[in-house]
PDB file of C-alpha atoms in Angstrom:
ATOM      1  CA  MET Q   1      -6.209 -95.204  25.576  1.00 51.00           C
ATOM      2  CA  SER Q   2      -8.800 -97.670  26.863  1.00 53.00           C
ATOM      3  CA  ASP Q   3      -7.623-100.488  28.882  1.00 65.00           C
ATOM      4  CA  ASP Q   4     -10.110-103.063  27.763  1.00 81.00           C
ATOM      5  CA  ILE Q   5      -9.853-102.714  24.003  1.00 89.00           C
ATOM      6  CA  LYS Q   6      -6.988-104.027  21.758  1.00 93.00           C
ATOM      7  CA  VAL Q   7      -6.221-101.269  19.143  1.00 95.00           C
ATOM      8  CA  ASP Q   8      -4.704-102.443  16.065  1.00 96.00           C
ATOM      9  CA  LYS Q   9      -4.238 -99.001  14.241  1.00 96.00           C
ATOM     10  CA  SER Q  10      -4.644 -95.451  15.487  1.00 96.00           C
ATOM     11  CA  LEU Q  11      -5.817 -92.553  13.225  1.00 97.00           C
ATOM     12  CA  ASP Q  12      -5.087 -88.947  14.119  1.00 97.00           C
ATOM     13  CA  LEU Q  13      -7.804 -86.881  12.688  1.00 96.00           C
ATOM     14  CA  LYS Q  14      -7.142 -83.790  14.877  1.00 95.00           C
ATOM     15  CA  GLY Q  15      -7.805 -80.443  13.431  1.00 93.00           C
ATOM     16  CA  LEU Q  16      -9.548 -81.721  10.538  1.00 94.00           C
ATOM     17  CA  ALA Q  17     -12.877 -80.377   9.304  1.00 92.00           C
ATOM     18  CA  CYS Q  18     -16.142 -81.951   7.634  1.00 91.00           C
ATOM     19  CA  PRO Q  19     -16.070 -84.114   5.658  1.00 94.00           C
ATOM     20  CA  MET Q  20     -12.424 -85.163   6.171  1.00 94.00           C
ATOM     21  CA  PRO Q  21     -12.816 -87.204   9.531  1.00 95.00           C
ATOM     22  CA  VAL Q  22     -15.328 -89.618   7.878  1.00 95.00           C
ATOM     23  CA  VAL Q  23     -13.407 -89.677   4.542  1.00 95.00           C
ATOM     24  CA  LYS Q  24     -10.235 -90.710   6.358  1.00 95.00           C
ATOM     25  CA  VAL Q  25     -11.802 -93.074   8.726  1.00 96.00           C
ATOM     26  CA  SER Q  26     -13.351 -94.860   5.978  1.00 95.00           C
ATOM     27  CA  LYS Q  27     -10.013 -95.310   4.249  1.00 94.00           C
ATOM     28  CA  GLY Q  28      -8.578 -96.315   7.567  1.00 95.00           C
ATOM     29  CA  ILE Q  29     -11.008 -98.988   8.268  1.00 96.00           C
ATOM     30  CA  LYS Q  30     -10.044-100.876   5.063  1.00 95.00           C
ATOM     31  CA  GLU Q  31      -6.529-100.972   6.209  1.00 95.00           C
ATOM     32  CA  VAL Q  32      -7.138-103.426   9.074  1.00 96.00           C
ATOM     33  CA  GLU Q  33      -8.788-106.997   8.909  1.00 96.00           C
ATOM     34  CA  ILE Q  34     -12.339-107.685   9.549  1.00 96.00           C
ATOM     35  CA  GLY Q  35     -12.632-108.008  13.387  1.00 96.00           C
ATOM     36  CA  GLN Q  36      -9.815-105.665  14.185  1.00 97.00           C
ATOM     37  CA  VAL Q  37     -10.176-102.278  15.821  1.00 97.00           C
ATOM     38  CA  ILE Q  38      -8.942 -98.755  15.028  1.00 97.00           C
ATOM     39  CA  ALA Q  39      -8.765 -95.742  17.383  1.00 97.00           C
ATOM     40  CA  ALA Q  40      -9.583 -92.611  15.610  1.00 97.00           C
ATOM     41  CA  VAL Q  41      -9.125 -89.292  17.422  1.00 97.00           C
ATOM     42  CA  THR Q  42     -11.058 -86.241  16.043  1.00 96.00           C
ATOM     43  CA  THR Q  43     -11.477 -82.663  17.365  1.00 95.00           C
ATOM     44  CA  ASP Q  44     -14.372 -82.024  14.995  1.00 93.00           C
ATOM     45  CA  PRO Q  45     -17.529 -81.828  17.227  1.00 91.00           C
ATOM     46  CA  GLY Q  46     -19.617 -82.874  14.203  1.00 91.00           C
ATOM     47  CA  SER Q  47     -17.991 -86.364  14.260  1.00 93.00           C
ATOM     48  CA  LEU Q  48     -19.918 -87.054  17.601  1.00 93.00           C
ATOM     49  CA  THR Q  49     -22.891 -87.619  15.385  1.00 92.00           C
ATOM     50  CA  ASP Q  50     -21.226 -88.345  12.089  1.00 94.00           C
ATOM     51  CA  PHE Q  51     -19.246 -91.206  13.296  1.00 95.00           C
ATOM     52  CA  PRO Q  52     -22.220 -93.255  14.548  1.00 94.00           C
ATOM     53  CA  ALA Q  53     -24.100 -92.456  11.100  1.00 92.00           C
ATOM     54  CA  TRP Q  54     -21.159 -93.581   9.119  1.00 94.00           C
ATOM     55  CA  ALA Q  55     -20.731 -96.682  11.407  1.00 95.00           C
ATOM     56  CA  LYS Q  56     -24.339 -97.720  10.978  1.00 92.00           C
ATOM     57  CA  THR Q  57     -24.350 -96.963   7.097  1.00 91.00           C
ATOM     58  CA  SER Q  58     -21.067 -98.648   6.337  1.00 92.00           C
ATOM     59  CA  GLY Q  59     -21.754-101.642   8.685  1.00 93.00           C
ATOM     60  CA  ASN Q  60     -18.986-101.014  11.031  1.00 95.00           C
ATOM     61  CA  GLU Q  61     -19.257-100.943  15.008  1.00 96.00           C
ATOM     62  CA  ILE Q  62     -18.236 -98.243  17.458  1.00 96.00           C
ATOM     63  CA  LEU Q  63     -17.304-100.087  20.483  1.00 96.00           C
ATOM     64  CA  LYS Q  64     -16.685 -97.176  22.541  1.00 95.00           C
ATOM     65  CA  SER Q  65     -16.149 -93.294  22.346  1.00 95.00           C
ATOM     66  CA  GLU Q  66     -14.539 -91.139  24.892  1.00 95.00           C
ATOM     67  CA  GLN Q  67     -14.022 -87.438  25.282  1.00 94.00           C
ATOM     68  CA  ASP Q  68     -11.255 -85.614  26.634  1.00 94.00           C
ATOM     69  CA  GLY Q  69     -11.405 -81.960  26.432  1.00 94.00           C
ATOM     70  CA  ASN Q  70     -12.042 -81.188  22.762  1.00 94.00           C
ATOM     71  CA  GLU Q  71     -10.512 -84.537  21.673  1.00 96.00           C
ATOM     72  CA  ILE Q  72     -12.930 -87.388  20.853  1.00 96.00           C
ATOM     73  CA  THR Q  73     -11.794 -90.893  20.514  1.00 97.00           C
ATOM     74  CA  PHE Q  74     -13.629 -93.509  18.689  1.00 97.00           C
ATOM     75  CA  TYR Q  75     -12.901 -97.295  19.098  1.00 97.00           C
ATOM     76  CA  ILE Q  76     -14.239 -98.709  15.878  1.00 97.00           C
ATOM     77  CA  GLN Q  77     -14.209-102.530  14.898  1.00 97.00           C
ATOM     78  CA  ARG Q  78     -14.057-103.417  11.276  1.00 97.00           C
ATOM     79  CA  LYS Q  79     -17.387-105.677  10.448  1.00 94.00           C
ATOM     80  CA  SER Q  80     -17.475-105.702   6.694  1.00 85.00           C
TER      81      SER Q  80
ATOM     82  CA  MET D   1     -47.005-130.403  -9.847  1.00 60.00           C
ATOM     83  CA  SER D   2     -46.375-128.676 -12.993  1.00 76.00           C
ATOM     84  CA  ASN D   3     -48.703-125.801 -11.713  1.00 88.00           C
ATOM     85  CA  LEU D   4     -46.146-125.336  -8.772  1.00 91.00           C
ATOM     86  CA  GLU D   5     -43.139-125.158 -10.965  1.00 92.00           C
ATOM     87  CA  GLU D   6     -45.017-122.579 -12.910  1.00 92.00           C
ATOM     88  CA  GLN D   7     -45.643-120.512 -10.009  1.00 93.00           C
ATOM     89  CA  VAL D   8     -42.077-120.749  -8.893  1.00 94.00           C
ATOM     90  CA  ALA D   9     -41.002-119.526 -12.243  1.00 93.00           C
ATOM     91  CA  GLN D  10     -43.410-116.681 -11.984  1.00 93.00           C
ATOM     92  CA  LEU D  11     -42.170-115.680  -8.573  1.00 94.00           C
ATOM     93  CA  GLN D  12     -38.697-115.980  -9.792  1.00 93.00           C
ATOM     94  CA  ALA D  13     -39.425-113.540 -12.674  1.00 92.00           C
ATOM     95  CA  GLN D  14     -41.084-111.231 -10.343  1.00 92.00           C
ATOM     96  CA  MET D  15     -38.229-111.153  -8.111  1.00 90.00           C
ATOM     97  CA  ASP D  16     -35.859-110.318 -11.117  1.00 89.00           C
ATOM     98  CA  ALA D  17     -37.971-107.548 -12.151  1.00 88.00           C
ATOM     99  CA  MET D  18     -37.864-106.126  -8.655  1.00 86.00           C
ATOM    100  CA  LYS D  19     -34.302-106.467  -8.366  1.00 82.00           C
ATOM    101  CA  SER D  20     -33.891-104.377 -11.634  1.00 79.00           C
ATOM    102  CA  GLN D  21     -36.058-101.702 -10.137  1.00 82.00           C
ATOM    103  CA  THR D  22     -34.271-101.277  -6.876  1.00 87.00           C
ATOM    104  CA  PRO D  23     -31.990 -98.183  -7.213  1.00 90.00           C
ATOM    105  CA  SER D  24     -28.086 -98.643  -6.490  1.00 92.00           C
ATOM    106  CA  ASN D  25     -26.382 -97.192  -3.652  1.00 94.00           C
ATOM    107  CA  LYS D  26     -25.592 -94.217  -5.518  1.00 97.00           C
ATOM    108  CA  LEU D  27     -25.873 -90.474  -5.105  1.00 98.00           C
ATOM    109  CA  SER D  28     -26.426 -88.300  -8.393  1.00 98.00           C
ATOM    110  CA  MET D  29     -26.170 -84.611  -8.081  1.00 98.00           C
ATOM    111  CA  ILE D  30     -26.741 -81.817 -10.574  1.00 98.00           C
ATOM    112  CA  VAL D  31     -24.478 -78.811  -9.959  1.00 98.00           C
ATOM    113  CA  PHE D  32     -25.969 -75.896 -11.504  1.00 98.00           C
ATOM    114  CA  SER D  33     -24.847 -73.207  -9.288  1.00 98.00           C
ATOM    115  CA  GLY D  34     -21.597 -71.453  -9.848  1.00 97.00           C
ATOM    116  CA  ASP D  35     -21.407 -69.955  -6.412  1.00 97.00           C
ATOM    117  CA  LEU D  36     -18.348 -70.967  -3.996  1.00 97.00           C
ATOM    118  CA  ASP D  37     -20.439 -71.724  -1.190  1.00 97.00           C
ATOM    119  CA  LYS D  38     -22.928 -74.138  -3.198  1.00 98.00           C
ATOM    120  CA  ALA D  39     -20.066 -75.759  -5.070  1.00 98.00           C
ATOM    121  CA  LEU D  40     -18.364 -76.401  -1.711  1.00 97.00           C
ATOM    122  CA  ALA D  41     -21.351 -78.063  -0.196  1.00 97.00           C
ATOM    123  CA  ALA D  42     -21.776 -80.032  -3.455  1.00 98.00           C
ATOM    124  CA  PHE D  43     -18.162 -81.538  -3.081  1.00 98.00           C
ATOM    125  CA  ILE D  44     -18.471 -81.968   0.633  1.00 97.00           C
ATOM    126  CA  ILE D  45     -21.690 -84.002   0.118  1.00 97.00           C
ATOM    127  CA  ALA D  46     -20.121 -85.869  -2.662  1.00 98.00           C
ATOM    128  CA  THR D  47     -17.000 -86.809  -0.963  1.00 97.00           C
ATOM    129  CA  GLY D  48     -18.782 -87.646   2.229  1.00 96.00           C
ATOM    130  CA  ALA D  49     -21.168 -89.841   0.450  1.00 97.00           C
ATOM    131  CA  THR D  50     -18.135 -91.991  -0.941  1.00 96.00           C
ATOM    132  CA  ALA D  51     -17.126 -92.381   2.742  1.00 95.00           C
ATOM    133  CA  MET D  52     -20.506 -93.793   3.331  1.00 95.00           C
ATOM    134  CA  GLY D  53     -20.032 -96.292   0.768  1.00 94.00           C
ATOM    135  CA  MET D  54     -21.950 -94.658  -1.981  1.00 96.00           C
ATOM    136  CA  GLU D  55     -21.084 -94.420  -5.657  1.00 97.00           C
ATOM    137  CA  VAL D  56     -21.191 -90.541  -6.712  1.00 98.00           C
ATOM    138  CA  VAL D  57     -21.999 -88.917  -9.910  1.00 97.00           C
ATOM    139  CA  MET D  58     -21.885 -85.133 -10.307  1.00 98.00           C
ATOM    140  CA  PHE D  59     -23.383 -83.534 -13.443  1.00 97.00           C
ATOM    141  CA  PHE D  60     -22.141 -79.863 -14.070  1.00 98.00           C
ATOM    142  CA  THR D  61     -24.506 -77.754 -16.251  1.00 97.00           C
ATOM    143  CA  PHE D  62     -25.111 -74.044 -16.676  1.00 97.00           C
ATOM    144  CA  TRP D  63     -23.192 -71.847 -14.210  1.00 97.00           C
ATOM    145  CA  GLY D  64     -21.589 -74.868 -12.510  1.00 98.00           C
ATOM    146  CA  THR D  65     -19.634 -75.511 -15.847  1.00 97.00           C
ATOM    147  CA  PRO D  66     -16.871 -72.873 -15.362  1.00 97.00           C
ATOM    148  CA  ILE D  67     -15.984 -74.279 -11.831  1.00 98.00           C
ATOM    149  CA  LEU D  68     -14.213 -77.015 -14.024  1.00 98.00           C
ATOM    150  CA  ARG D  69     -12.229 -74.664 -16.122  1.00 97.00           C
ATOM    151  CA  ASP D  70      -8.410 -74.986 -15.693  1.00 97.00           C
ATOM    152  CA  LYS D  71      -6.959 -71.704 -14.646  1.00 95.00           C
ATOM    153  CA  ASN D  72      -3.727 -72.456 -16.609  1.00 95.00           C
ATOM    154  CA  LYS D  73      -5.171 -73.661 -19.806  1.00 94.00           C
ATOM    155  CA  THR D  74      -6.096 -71.160 -22.619  1.00 91.00           C
ATOM    156  CA  VAL D  75      -7.647 -72.060 -26.097  1.00 92.00           C
ATOM    157  CA  GLY D  76      -7.859 -69.943 -28.880  1.00 90.00           C
ATOM    158  CA  GLY D  77     -10.345 -69.929 -31.859  1.00 90.00           C
ATOM    159  CA  LYS D  78     -13.472 -68.820 -30.141  1.00 92.00           C
ATOM    160  CA  ASP D  79     -16.120 -66.472 -31.496  1.00 92.00           C
ATOM    161  CA  THR D  80     -17.132 -63.179 -29.901  1.00 93.00           C
ATOM    162  CA  MET D  81     -19.785 -64.722 -27.695  1.00 92.00           C
ATOM    163  CA  GLY D  82     -17.352 -67.473 -26.660  1.00 93.00           C
ATOM    164  CA  LYS D  83     -14.717 -64.826 -25.802  1.00 93.00           C
ATOM    165  CA  MET D  84     -17.173 -62.858 -23.876  1.00 93.00           C
ATOM    166  CA  PHE D  85     -18.416 -65.852 -21.803  1.00 93.00           C
ATOM    167  CA  GLY D  86     -14.762 -66.851 -21.428  1.00 93.00           C
ATOM    168  CA  THR D  87     -13.891 -63.364 -19.793  1.00 93.00           C
ATOM    169  CA  MET D  88     -16.955 -62.904 -17.842  1.00 94.00           C
ATOM    170  CA  LEU D  89     -17.362 -66.223 -16.177  1.00 95.00           C
ATOM    171  CA  PRO D  90     -14.965 -67.494 -13.465  1.00 95.00           C
ATOM    172  CA  LYS D  91     -11.867 -69.090 -14.724  1.00 95.00           C
ATOM    173  CA  GLY D  92     -11.797 -72.217 -12.521  1.00 96.00           C
ATOM    174  CA  ALA D  93     -12.771 -73.322  -8.988  1.00 96.00           C
ATOM    175  CA  ASP D  94     -10.156 -70.701  -7.512  1.00 94.00           C
ATOM    176  CA  LYS D  95     -12.109 -67.627  -9.087  1.00 95.00           C
ATOM    177  CA  VAL D  96     -15.677 -68.710  -8.145  1.00 96.00           C
ATOM    178  CA  LYS D  97     -17.372 -66.210  -5.663  1.00 95.00           C
ATOM    179  CA  LEU D  98     -19.728 -66.741  -2.793  1.00 95.00           C
ATOM    180  CA  SER D  99     -23.401 -66.288  -3.281  1.00 94.00           C
ATOM    181  CA  LYS D 100     -23.678 -63.853  -0.551  1.00 94.00           C
ATOM    182  CA  MET D 101     -21.474 -61.317   1.127  1.00 94.00           C
ATOM    183  CA  ASN D 102     -19.196 -61.333  -1.792  1.00 93.00           C
ATOM    184  CA  MET D 103     -18.705 -57.518  -1.302  1.00 93.00           C
ATOM    185  CA  GLY D 104     -16.768 -56.966  -4.495  1.00 93.00           C
ATOM    186  CA  GLY D 105     -14.565 -60.008  -3.924  1.00 93.00           C
ATOM    187  CA  MET D 106     -13.683 -59.030  -0.196  1.00 94.00           C
ATOM    188  CA  GLY D 107     -16.141 -61.433   1.335  1.00 95.00           C
ATOM    189  CA  THR D 108     -14.843 -64.183  -0.731  1.00 95.00           C
ATOM    190  CA  ALA D 109     -11.276 -63.461   0.262  1.00 95.00           C
ATOM    191  CA  MET D 110     -12.310 -63.350   3.805  1.00 95.00           C
ATOM    192  CA  MET D 111     -14.180 -66.750   3.789  1.00 95.00           C
ATOM    193  CA  LYS D 112     -11.172 -68.266   2.042  1.00 95.00           C
ATOM    194  CA  SER D 113      -8.729 -67.136   4.647  1.00 95.00           C
ATOM    195  CA  LEU D 114     -11.037 -68.064   7.304  1.00 94.00           C
ATOM    196  CA  MET D 115     -11.560 -71.552   5.786  1.00 95.00           C
ATOM    197  CA  LYS D 116      -7.699 -71.998   5.828  1.00 94.00           C
ATOM    198  CA  GLN D 117      -7.539 -70.898   9.441  1.00 93.00           C
ATOM    199  CA  LYS D 118     -10.309 -73.566  10.316  1.00 92.00           C
ATOM    200  CA  ASN D 119      -8.568 -76.105   8.307  1.00 91.00           C
ATOM    201  CA  VAL D 120     -11.563 -76.513   5.796  1.00 93.00           C
ATOM    202  CA  ALA D 121     -10.400 -77.677   2.354  1.00 94.00           C
ATOM    203  CA  SER D 122     -10.433 -75.094  -0.393  1.00 96.00           C
ATOM    204  CA  LEU D 123     -12.760 -76.033  -3.518  1.00 97.00           C
ATOM    205  CA  GLU D 124      -9.741 -76.887  -5.467  1.00 96.00           C
ATOM    206  CA  GLU D 125      -8.728 -79.512  -2.843  1.00 96.00           C
ATOM    207  CA  MET D 126     -12.213 -80.751  -2.781  1.00 97.00           C
ATOM    208  CA  ILE D 127     -12.171 -81.525  -6.353  1.00 98.00           C
ATOM    209  CA  ALA D 128      -8.869 -83.114  -6.176  1.00 97.00           C
ATOM    210  CA  LEU D 129     -10.044 -85.287  -3.246  1.00 97.00           C
ATOM    211  CA  ALA D 130     -13.353 -86.325  -5.243  1.00 97.00           C
ATOM    212  CA  GLU D 131     -11.042 -87.432  -8.036  1.00 98.00           C
ATOM    213  CA  GLU D 132      -8.967 -89.439  -5.617  1.00 96.00           C
ATOM    214  CA  LEU D 133     -12.191 -91.123  -4.072  1.00 96.00           C
ATOM    215  CA  GLY D 134     -13.554 -92.089  -7.620  1.00 97.00           C
ATOM    216  CA  VAL D 135     -16.422 -89.540  -7.854  1.00 98.00           C
ATOM    217  CA  LYS D 136     -17.612 -89.627 -11.271  1.00 98.00           C
ATOM    218  CA  ILE D 137     -18.098 -86.035 -13.076  1.00 98.00           C
ATOM    219  CA  PHE D 138     -20.335 -85.503 -16.057  1.00 97.00           C
ATOM    220  CA  ILE D 139     -20.132 -82.099 -17.837  1.00 97.00           C
ATOM    221  CA  CYS D 140     -23.141 -80.963 -19.740  1.00 96.00           C
ATOM    222  CA  GLU D 141     -22.255 -80.900 -23.430  1.00 94.00           C
ATOM    223  CA  MET D 142     -24.961 -78.364 -24.158  1.00 94.00           C
ATOM    224  CA  SER D 143     -23.470 -75.745 -21.517  1.00 95.00           C
ATOM    225  CA  MET D 144     -20.078 -76.104 -22.872  1.00 95.00           C
ATOM    226  CA  GLY D 145     -21.398 -75.243 -26.527  1.00 94.00           C
ATOM    227  CA  LEU D 146     -23.670 -72.489 -25.324  1.00 94.00           C
ATOM    228  CA  MET D 147     -20.901 -70.663 -23.321  1.00 95.00           C
ATOM    229  CA  GLY D 148     -18.197 -71.615 -25.946  1.00 95.00           C
ATOM    230  CA  PHE D 149     -16.088 -73.614 -23.501  1.00 96.00           C
ATOM    231  CA  LYS D 150     -13.766 -76.149 -25.215  1.00 95.00           C
ATOM    232  CA  ARG D 151     -12.839 -79.495 -23.697  1.00 95.00           C
ATOM    233  CA  GLU D 152      -9.089 -78.542 -23.794  1.00 96.00           C
ATOM    234  CA  GLU D 153      -9.605 -75.690 -21.344  1.00 96.00           C
ATOM    235  CA  MET D 154     -11.371 -77.790 -18.596  1.00 97.00           C
ATOM    236  CA  ILE D 155      -9.445 -79.504 -15.842  1.00 97.00           C
ATOM    237  CA  SER D 156      -7.894 -82.804 -16.462  1.00 96.00           C
ATOM    238  CA  TYR D 157     -10.099 -85.028 -14.153  1.00 97.00           C
ATOM    239  CA  GLU D 158      -9.836 -88.966 -14.256  1.00 95.00           C
ATOM    240  CA  GLY D 159     -12.891 -90.402 -16.229  1.00 88.00           C
ATOM    241  CA  VAL D 160     -14.550 -86.826 -16.920  1.00 96.00           C
ATOM    242  CA  GLU D 161     -17.448 -87.530 -19.543  1.00 95.00           C
ATOM    243  CA  TYR D 162     -19.216 -84.798 -21.574  1.00 96.00           C
ATOM    244  CA  VAL D 163     -22.740 -85.951 -21.738  1.00 95.00           C
ATOM    245  CA  GLY D 164     -26.221 -84.739 -22.386  1.00 93.00           C
ATOM    246  CA  VAL D 165     -29.278 -84.762 -19.998  1.00 93.00           C
ATOM    247  CA  ALA D 166     -30.236 -88.486 -20.830  1.00 93.00           C
ATOM    248  CA  THR D 167     -26.924 -89.994 -19.531  1.00 94.00           C
ATOM    249  CA  PHE D 168     -27.369 -88.144 -16.363  1.00 95.00           C
ATOM    250  CA  LEU D 169     -31.068 -89.163 -16.055  1.00 93.00           C
ATOM    251  CA  ALA D 170     -30.045 -92.626 -16.550  1.00 92.00           C
ATOM    252  CA  GLU D 171     -27.745 -92.460 -13.521  1.00 94.00           C
ATOM    253  CA  ALA D 172     -30.326 -90.648 -11.517  1.00 95.00           C
ATOM    254  CA  ALA D 173     -32.831 -93.143 -12.149  1.00 92.00           C
ATOM    255  CA  ASP D 174     -30.568 -95.678 -10.761  1.00 93.00           C
ATOM    256  CA  SER D 175     -29.692 -93.565  -7.695  1.00 96.00           C
ATOM    257  CA  LYS D 176     -31.080 -93.689  -4.097  1.00 95.00           C
ATOM    258  CA  ILE D 177     -30.471 -89.932  -3.590  1.00 96.00           C
ATOM    259  CA  GLN D 178     -30.718 -87.107  -6.178  1.00 97.00           C
ATOM    260  CA  LEU D 179     -29.728 -83.658  -5.597  1.00 98.00           C
ATOM    261  CA  PHE D 180     -29.996 -80.334  -7.192  1.00 98.00           C
ATOM    262  CA  ILE D 181     -27.610 -77.796  -6.182  1.00 97.00           C
TER     263      ILE D 181
END
């Protein structure tokens, strides 16, 4: 967990393969209000490029991403 | 003054015309192949596109059509050719084979077990996911007739439509992305 970002919802996407991480994150982001933040944890290396591409297209913002071993955590703010 | 109003009206008309020519945020896909690998790719792209906020239409034609047969449904009253196609073509997503390295079915079985192990969704699961995400499915009416398939033997899929090429092309003309698989 990051200290400076307030997380409103966590999504465990560990073990999921393409296209499930983006499918689930696009569903998950709709479950928080605009301005709120979700923390999504994946183990799919493809999500390193997929999440930024998804965020750009869907108009949401990745505030921060961090990698711990094979786990990648994205902090995503709902913008639209 | 009236000249200016005329120009504004003209510009307005031009803008409306441009708007009607701008394609929707939609992906239209022709699924021609009846191979497991290609069908999987088609559904991964389709479901991924919904995550990207796109509307998705898949048009199943020729060898792609049997992918959508229901393994639990049987219908009678087919002619000889219809029966032959019915027997020789895969009965549903679970029976579809790899385009390469099938090796008499061994390769496909190995790929499926590998997919399970790596947590990759099966083709049947991907179809269910597509339905849940609102991916629209069109089935080619002519392929159905040619191969002697009946609607009663196809999977029940929310909003499935049996259409001709013009219906698909109308969607494709209004799409940002068109794919042929």
